[in-house]
Amino acid sequence: MKSPLVPPNAALAYRPFDLETIGAGLVFGESLGELAKALGAGGTAGAAVVQAPPGTGKTTLVPPLLANMTLANIAAGAVKGNERARVVVTQPRRVAARSAARRLAALDGSRLGDRVGYTVRGESQAGPGTVIEFVTPGILLRRLLADPGLETASAVILDEVHERGLETDLLLGMLIEVRELRDDLTLVAMSATLDAPRFAALIGRAGVGDDANGMHDGGGPAPVVDCPSALHPLKVEWAPAASPRLDGRGVTRAFLDHVADTAAASYTDMLAADPDIDALVFVPGAWEVSYVASRLRARMTAGISAARVPDAEVLELHGQASPKEQDRAVSGREPGGTPRIVVSTALAESSLTVPGVRLVIDSGLSRELRRDANRGMSGLVTVSCSRASAEQRAGRAARQGPGRVVRCYEQKAYGSAPAHPTPEISAADLTGAALILACWGSPGGRGLALPDAPPQGAMADAIEVLRELGAIYPDGLATDVGKTLARIPADPRLARALLDGAAAVGHHTAAEAVALVAGDQRAPGADVTRLLATLRTGKDPAARRWAEDVRRMEAIARQESSGIGSSMTAPPSLSSPASPAEALGFVVALAFPDRVARRVPGTGPERYLLTSGTRAGLPGGSPLAGHEWLAVAEVSRAEGRDAAGTGAVIRSAAPLAADSAESAASHLLSDTVEAEFKQGRVTARQVRRLGAIVLSSTPVRPSIDDGRVAVARALAKEGLRTIGWSTGADALRRRLALMHRELGDPWPDVSEPALLARLDKWLVPELEALAGGAATSGINLAEPLRRLLPWPEAARLDELVPEWLEVPSGSRVRIDYPDAEDDGGRPVVAVKLQECFGWAETPRLVGGRVPVLFHLLSPARRPLAVTDDLASFWSGPYAQVRAEMRGRYPKHPWPEDPWTALATAKTKRKM
């Protein structure tokens, strides 16, 4: 294999990379020539998308190829000097960046940190002579903000873009803009799945089209360079557990036992055939990694079953492990070394290759971000992994020879899983992303070519947080404060807490708190004070990294606080906590004032109310139980016992004093008179709140203005039933409703919406009385309703819609008019049948427009007939009614001829 673009006889600052040696045995070596051509060999910089499965060697081979192309351009004079000689490669995880740099440096025969290096949070092995530098996306984002032209780089490679990490998505959009200004910047996106065309379309936006040689220079989709799969034959087995994988509390222990036992039995079988085989077990999170690894070790030492694992080393690989432990897990075993089982999270799914693996045990679960828009919460939840993830996990077993994957779940669960993981931009808290976009000059992502647009609701919430921090102007661009916060490698809220907290509790204490909350460590029982105590001892595996983060944060706090001048000062109400023990909670509360929480009184599981209005439970047995106030660093959606019926659980918090809570969240304090209309009268209380938390509530006399607000609120919520309709008022309203229905204007519309819309025309005196403290029992709506009567037409009201109807017996019967909201109802007269003898013509109301509907009743006032045509009733149906009723009611008249009979309300004997 010849190395493309090794410049002949050029006096270079750096020697070219030997691609033949580096690429020995790597499948992607066959695609290097195609990629070099796609990027415009020897010409101006281009762009491309590499689509290659994990383990093919793209991460190892593409960076030195681009470095050689850069060196060739320097030799040819296309690039002046070596100031733009560096190739920057992003890796989504720190362990992947370190591992990739270490491997490439070893293959190149150079010392790590010289020609090949890496930079991750708190750690750098790179120098002025570094040609290829592996970095995490966050590192490159902050470099771009400091140097928007990325003047030190000749090429950027975005690896693992298929994972759809938020920072990688942002980098893609920002680098596309950089290429529009820098035609010498090469951009390559690399994906392990079959979604390369969408990235090719985005990257191809930059530039103006093909050059004279037909090389791609923008204007259309960037070329996609494929690589054949390096897979050997792969055997897929299904081994579902008898118990469910998940319950209300997360992954079940019974399922994890099944995963560990399946791994032990399968590995024992494969080792018998080939002792050089290693195994890789996928579970969703660090806790599950530790649990499964512990069970596997126990099986080796205690021989729990016949399927005992002989002399195998069990290693753990996850984000909370120390760099030394991570590097050991991915380095592969030495020749003749002990067989290894690596229990890993998704770290080993695509961005890392673990050498020697020929067996994969897959739980089929992953941790993904989800956002609860109603509660404004984002957090990691355990879900079934996507089909793409499952395929990548399985492929790890067949990179170096025939392999086997055992999936510990049903095949139908695989079939129903989503095709790809959820893009992080769709589910994450976007506060940090919004700040980066504001600093970049694209508020909210406006005008930026992103794979997916950020959700409007989540972005609006993030922008509101930035406004509260003073980080953005009204137009969305970053203020000086915002630019300061963006330089701090932490969530903007934690960055602000670092600087504000330093003034109250000291630089070191504030740095400890921010490094703790920003880190990956999980607080036992959600108590971060215990986690802090453990890390301070230095015995925890994560203590060294945390200590380094503390030193870095403290240095940043001192530097920024000395240089920010008057543009960023602590809130006026800020005061120090009462004791050093409360300092941690105080800094957490400064960062997340919307998560300051107070215990909800009552029996049963602990429940807390956050200032945001969210309720959440505590993990069972948490040391935090019983504390009145908590500063919550993390809260997430959850079900089960820990959530205590709230739908959320506190994952990380520290105790907080009441005065510290009020000081840290002082902008959420309010002291108001809250009047309400309750039980027919306005009452009021003086209420002091911290967000949604009521601090005190005292009865007071409402002012007339408070009363007006309370009455208006009650009417808007409950309508006029708040006051109530008396019998007379309701009758008048019904009559007016019929008049408006039949005649229209000027008769008033008395429907509920119409009356509420015209309160100022008819109900002002009564509303004022209620606002002043009068009770509804003293108000009759009949008189106010008469204020709406039109004059002189109102003089005919009793004629057109009378209250009573005189029947032939001489009785006056009340007319029951239809409900005011009934558009088709009829006026009804319910009267005993005998009182209507001889009545031939049915009365009509509203000037003859509406016939009365008669409900003719028995002597016991039970319905006998319903009619609006009395003449037809006497001539027909009456005979049948008479035949049925005269035996039942013999004391009452049932004449054969109703036309000539005397109408009466009396019995025959009293007539």
Tab-separated table of C-alpha atoms in Angstrom, residues 414-683:
chain	number	residue	atom	x	y	z
A	414	TYR	CA	-34.845	-5.804	19.062
A	415	GLY	CA	-37.341	-5.504	16.221
A	416	SER	CA	-39.376	-2.864	18.027
A	417	ALA	CA	-36.365	-0.766	19.062
A	418	PRO	CA	-35.759	2.588	17.294
A	419	ALA	CA	-33.441	2.523	14.305
A	420	HIS	CA	-31.039	5.119	15.752
A	421	PRO	CA	-30.431	6.690	19.168
A	422	THR	CA	-32.265	9.920	19.983
A	423	PRO	CA	-30.153	12.975	19.000
A	424	GLU	CA	-28.940	14.647	22.161
A	425	ILE	CA	-30.062	18.054	20.907
A	426	SER	CA	-33.661	16.811	21.005
A	427	ALA	CA	-33.564	15.763	24.660
A	428	ALA	CA	-30.846	17.707	26.467
A	429	ASP	CA	-30.860	20.829	28.599
A	430	LEU	CA	-29.706	23.409	26.046
A	431	THR	CA	-28.406	26.119	28.386
A	432	GLY	CA	-24.752	25.448	27.613
A	433	ALA	CA	-25.434	25.053	23.902
A	434	ALA	CA	-27.448	28.291	23.834
A	435	LEU	CA	-24.535	30.169	25.409
A	436	ILE	CA	-22.087	28.783	22.843
A	437	LEU	CA	-24.434	29.777	20.024
A	438	ALA	CA	-24.853	33.260	21.514
A	439	CYS	CA	-21.076	33.699	21.693
A	440	TRP	CA	-20.722	32.386	18.131
A	441	GLY	CA	-23.205	34.957	16.857
A	442	SER	CA	-26.024	32.544	16.042
A	443	PRO	CA	-28.551	33.019	18.887
A	444	GLY	CA	-30.767	29.970	19.242
A	445	GLY	CA	-28.920	28.323	16.323
A	446	ARG	CA	-30.278	30.869	13.855
A	447	GLY	CA	-28.648	30.474	10.454
A	448	LEU	CA	-26.486	27.543	11.512
A	449	ALA	CA	-26.465	24.318	9.478
A	450	LEU	CA	-27.281	21.771	12.186
A	451	PRO	CA	-28.319	18.144	11.591
A	452	ASP	CA	-31.480	18.843	13.621
A	453	ALA	CA	-32.879	22.152	14.770
A	454	PRO	CA	-33.041	22.549	18.548
A	455	PRO	CA	-36.570	22.157	19.969
A	456	GLN	CA	-38.160	25.592	20.331
A	457	GLY	CA	-39.423	25.018	23.879
A	458	ALA	CA	-36.104	23.754	25.225
A	459	MET	CA	-34.195	26.560	23.507
A	460	ALA	CA	-36.610	29.183	24.847
A	461	ASP	CA	-36.112	27.823	28.374
A	462	ALA	CA	-32.338	27.905	27.927
A	463	ILE	CA	-32.377	31.483	26.631
A	464	GLU	CA	-34.478	32.551	29.617
A	465	VAL	CA	-31.887	31.024	31.977
A	466	LEU	CA	-29.125	32.933	30.170
A	467	ARG	CA	-31.080	36.174	30.521
A	468	GLU	CA	-31.392	35.579	34.266
A	469	LEU	CA	-27.626	35.005	34.417
A	470	GLY	CA	-26.983	38.258	32.563
A	471	ALA	CA	-25.249	36.262	29.840
A	472	ILE	CA	-27.075	37.609	26.782
A	473	TYR	CA	-28.420	40.881	25.440
A	474	PRO	CA	-32.065	41.292	24.353
A	475	ASP	CA	-31.027	40.411	20.792
A	476	GLY	CA	-29.664	37.057	22.010
A	477	LEU	CA	-25.967	37.807	21.552
A	478	ALA	CA	-23.548	37.183	24.408
A	479	THR	CA	-22.692	39.882	26.914
A	480	ASP	CA	-19.234	40.211	28.448
A	481	VAL	CA	-20.583	38.178	31.354
A	482	GLY	CA	-21.739	35.494	28.934
A	483	LYS	CA	-18.348	35.353	27.264
A	484	THR	CA	-16.726	34.986	30.674
A	485	LEU	CA	-19.051	32.128	31.592
A	486	ALA	CA	-18.397	30.431	28.249
A	487	ARG	CA	-14.685	30.248	29.040
A	488	ILE	CA	-15.408	28.136	32.125
A	489	PRO	CA	-15.716	24.420	31.226
A	490	ALA	CA	-18.972	23.855	33.090
A	491	ASP	CA	-22.686	24.457	32.727
A	492	PRO	CA	-23.268	28.250	32.620
A	493	ARG	CA	-25.206	28.077	35.878
A	494	LEU	CA	-22.305	26.324	37.591
A	495	ALA	CA	-19.891	28.803	36.022
A	496	ARG	CA	-21.836	31.691	37.492
A	497	ALA	CA	-22.025	29.916	40.852
A	498	LEU	CA	-18.254	29.431	40.772
A	499	LEU	CA	-17.661	33.161	40.478
A	500	ASP	CA	-20.488	34.316	42.744
A	501	GLY	CA	-19.787	31.594	45.287
A	502	ALA	CA	-16.097	32.436	45.433
A	503	ALA	CA	-17.003	35.855	46.822
A	504	ALA	CA	-19.124	34.289	49.578
A	505	VAL	CA	-17.354	31.053	50.554
A	506	GLY	CA	-13.884	31.440	49.067
A	507	HIS	CA	-12.325	30.369	45.788
A	508	HIS	CA	-11.281	26.894	46.934
A	509	THR	CA	-14.607	25.940	48.505
A	510	ALA	CA	-16.560	27.189	45.491
A	511	ALA	CA	-14.218	25.282	43.172
A	512	GLU	CA	-14.707	22.094	45.187
A	513	ALA	CA	-18.472	22.385	44.920
A	514	VAL	CA	-18.546	23.157	41.199
A	515	ALA	CA	-16.013	20.430	40.323
A	516	LEU	CA	-18.080	17.973	42.349
A	517	VAL	CA	-21.406	18.791	40.661
A	518	ALA	CA	-19.858	19.043	37.195
A	519	GLY	CA	-18.154	15.660	37.546
A	520	ASP	CA	-19.336	12.181	36.678
A	521	GLN	CA	-19.454	10.748	40.199
A	522	ARG	CA	-22.772	9.495	41.545
A	523	ALA	CA	-23.637	10.646	45.050
A	524	PRO	CA	-24.573	7.719	47.342
A	525	GLY	CA	-28.129	8.198	48.557
A	526	ALA	CA	-28.166	11.479	46.581
A	527	ASP	CA	-26.032	13.081	49.329
A	528	VAL	CA	-23.244	15.113	47.720
A	529	THR	CA	-21.832	16.096	51.122
A	530	ARG	CA	-20.864	12.462	51.709
A	531	LEU	CA	-19.416	12.249	48.221
A	532	LEU	CA	-17.385	15.381	48.910
A	533	ALA	CA	-16.045	13.902	52.166
A	534	THR	CA	-15.057	10.709	50.360
A	535	LEU	CA	-13.250	12.566	47.587
A	536	ARG	CA	-11.392	14.735	50.080
A	537	THR	CA	-9.828	11.612	51.615
A	538	GLY	CA	-8.200	10.800	48.293
A	539	LYS	CA	-9.156	7.128	48.569
A	540	ASP	CA	-11.916	7.160	45.973
A	541	PRO	CA	-10.757	6.183	42.447
A	542	ALA	CA	-12.188	9.455	41.136
A	543	ALA	CA	-10.458	11.594	43.790
A	544	ARG	CA	-7.413	12.386	41.690
A	545	ARG	CA	-9.404	13.658	38.735
A	546	TRP	CA	-11.667	15.633	41.040
A	547	ALA	CA	-8.683	17.229	42.771
A	548	GLU	CA	-7.294	18.241	39.376
A	549	ASP	CA	-10.649	19.737	38.439
A	550	VAL	CA	-10.734	21.647	41.724
A	551	ARG	CA	-7.297	23.142	41.079
A	552	ARG	CA	-8.331	24.118	37.569
A	553	MET	CA	-11.651	25.622	38.701
A	554	GLU	CA	-9.972	27.535	41.514
A	555	ALA	CA	-7.409	28.990	39.118
A	556	ILE	CA	-10.202	29.996	36.746
A	557	ALA	CA	-12.192	31.578	39.565
A	558	ARG	CA	-9.208	33.647	40.698
A	559	GLN	CA	-8.332	34.660	37.151
A	560	GLU	CA	-11.850	35.579	36.069
A	561	SER	CA	-12.795	37.316	39.306
A	562	SER	CA	-9.704	39.507	39.038
A	563	GLY	CA	-10.381	40.457	35.441
A	564	ILE	CA	-14.113	40.871	35.097
A	565	GLY	CA	-14.274	44.301	36.701
A	566	SER	CA	-17.723	45.694	37.301
A	567	SER	CA	-19.383	43.727	34.493
A	568	MET	CA	-20.107	40.829	36.774
A	569	THR	CA	-20.748	41.180	40.464
A	570	ALA	CA	-22.447	39.013	43.037
A	571	PRO	CA	-26.165	39.607	43.626
A	572	PRO	CA	-26.761	42.404	46.161
A	573	SER	CA	-28.514	40.034	48.585
A	574	LEU	CA	-25.714	37.452	48.560
A	575	SER	CA	-24.483	36.499	52.015
A	576	SER	CA	-22.206	33.770	53.281
A	577	PRO	CA	-23.658	30.566	54.728
A	578	ALA	CA	-23.723	30.225	58.477
A	579	SER	CA	-21.119	27.442	58.623
A	580	PRO	CA	-18.540	25.777	56.335
A	581	ALA	CA	-20.686	22.635	56.337
A	582	GLU	CA	-23.417	24.533	54.487
A	583	ALA	CA	-21.076	25.998	51.881
A	584	LEU	CA	-21.584	23.122	49.442
A	585	GLY	CA	-25.359	23.459	49.479
A	586	PHE	CA	-25.042	27.238	49.188
A	587	VAL	CA	-22.968	27.032	45.975
A	588	VAL	CA	-25.320	24.405	44.528
A	589	ALA	CA	-28.254	26.698	45.310
A	590	LEU	CA	-26.487	29.591	43.580
A	591	ALA	CA	-26.166	27.443	40.466
A	592	PHE	CA	-29.690	26.063	40.524
A	593	PRO	CA	-31.974	28.409	42.479
A	594	ASP	CA	-34.968	26.891	40.692
A	595	ARG	CA	-34.114	23.579	42.406
A	596	VAL	CA	-33.940	24.815	45.986
A	597	ALA	CA	-36.327	22.437	47.743
A	598	ARG	CA	-38.293	22.316	50.970
A	599	ARG	CA	-39.638	19.228	52.675
A	600	VAL	CA	-43.377	18.663	52.288
A	601	PRO	CA	-44.928	17.915	55.711
A	602	GLY	CA	-46.746	14.624	56.145
A	603	THR	CA	-46.299	10.960	56.794
A	604	GLY	CA	-44.960	8.372	54.371
A	605	PRO	CA	-41.999	8.688	51.995
A	606	GLU	CA	-40.067	11.943	51.941
A	607	ARG	CA	-41.320	14.479	49.398
A	608	TYR	CA	-39.812	17.833	48.514
A	609	LEU	CA	-41.246	20.856	46.701
A	610	LEU	CA	-38.801	22.724	44.481
A	611	THR	CA	-38.994	26.457	43.885
A	612	SER	CA	-39.822	25.623	40.267
A	613	GLY	CA	-43.034	23.931	41.423
A	614	THR	CA	-41.828	20.387	40.781
A	615	ARG	CA	-42.286	17.783	43.505
A	616	ALA	CA	-39.741	14.989	43.910
A	617	GLY	CA	-38.914	12.099	46.223
A	618	LEU	CA	-35.650	10.939	47.774
A	619	PRO	CA	-33.949	7.570	47.248
A	620	GLY	CA	-34.840	5.097	49.960
A	621	GLY	CA	-32.532	5.318	52.965
A	622	SER	CA	-30.992	8.617	51.838
A	623	PRO	CA	-29.005	10.424	54.560
A	624	LEU	CA	-30.751	13.590	53.399
A	625	ALA	CA	-34.108	12.422	54.742
A	626	GLY	CA	-35.479	14.776	57.356
A	627	HIS	CA	-33.609	17.881	56.233
A	628	GLU	CA	-36.015	20.788	55.916
A	629	TRP	CA	-34.159	22.436	53.020
A	630	LEU	CA	-32.076	20.965	50.196
A	631	ALA	CA	-30.052	22.447	47.363
A	632	VAL	CA	-30.756	20.050	44.505
A	633	ALA	CA	-28.091	19.604	41.834
A	634	GLU	CA	-29.903	16.924	39.835
A	635	VAL	CA	-33.514	15.775	39.668
A	636	SER	CA	-34.914	13.424	37.058
A	637	ARG	CA	-38.125	11.727	36.043
A	638	ALA	CA	-38.779	8.452	37.804
A	639	GLU	CA	-41.504	6.133	38.986
A	640	GLY	CA	-41.603	3.621	41.800
A	641	ARG	CA	-41.080	3.883	45.521
A	642	ASP	CA	-38.298	6.473	45.482
A	643	ALA	CA	-40.420	8.939	43.519
A	644	ALA	CA	-43.077	8.785	46.293
A	645	GLY	CA	-45.847	9.362	43.790
A	646	THR	CA	-44.347	12.597	42.453
A	647	GLY	CA	-42.992	11.289	39.138
A	648	ALA	CA	-39.486	12.567	39.932
A	649	VAL	CA	-36.598	11.703	42.236
A	650	ILE	CA	-33.722	13.777	43.599
A	651	ARG	CA	-30.426	12.283	42.413
A	652	SER	CA	-27.978	14.750	43.904
A	653	ALA	CA	-28.443	17.342	46.656
A	654	ALA	CA	-26.928	18.940	49.747
A	655	PRO	CA	-28.527	20.231	52.962
A	656	LEU	CA	-29.243	23.938	53.076
A	657	ALA	CA	-30.151	26.410	55.810
A	658	ALA	CA	-33.317	28.439	55.387
A	659	ASP	CA	-31.504	31.799	55.306
A	660	SER	CA	-28.985	30.431	52.789
A	661	ALA	CA	-31.856	29.243	50.603
A	662	GLU	CA	-33.372	32.717	50.623
A	663	SER	CA	-30.009	34.351	49.969
A	664	ALA	CA	-29.032	32.082	47.067
A	665	ALA	CA	-32.461	32.312	45.424
A	666	SER	CA	-33.222	35.873	46.477
A	667	HIS	CA	-34.532	36.836	43.039
A	668	LEU	CA	-37.327	34.287	43.555
A	669	LEU	CA	-38.510	35.907	46.809
A	670	SER	CA	-41.891	37.595	46.711
A	671	ASP	CA	-44.096	39.179	49.362
A	672	THR	CA	-47.625	39.689	48.122
A	673	VAL	CA	-51.215	39.940	49.250
A	674	GLU	CA	-53.109	37.073	47.662
A	675	ALA	CA	-56.849	37.580	47.619
A	676	GLU	CA	-59.267	34.862	46.614
A	677	PHE	CA	-63.003	34.569	46.241
A	678	LYS	CA	-63.966	31.652	48.411
A	679	GLN	CA	-67.304	30.497	49.828
A	680	GLY	CA	-69.091	33.546	48.492
A	681	ARG	CA	-66.753	36.215	49.875
A	682	VAL	CA	-63.332	37.780	49.193
A	683	THR	CA	-60.603	36.806	51.662
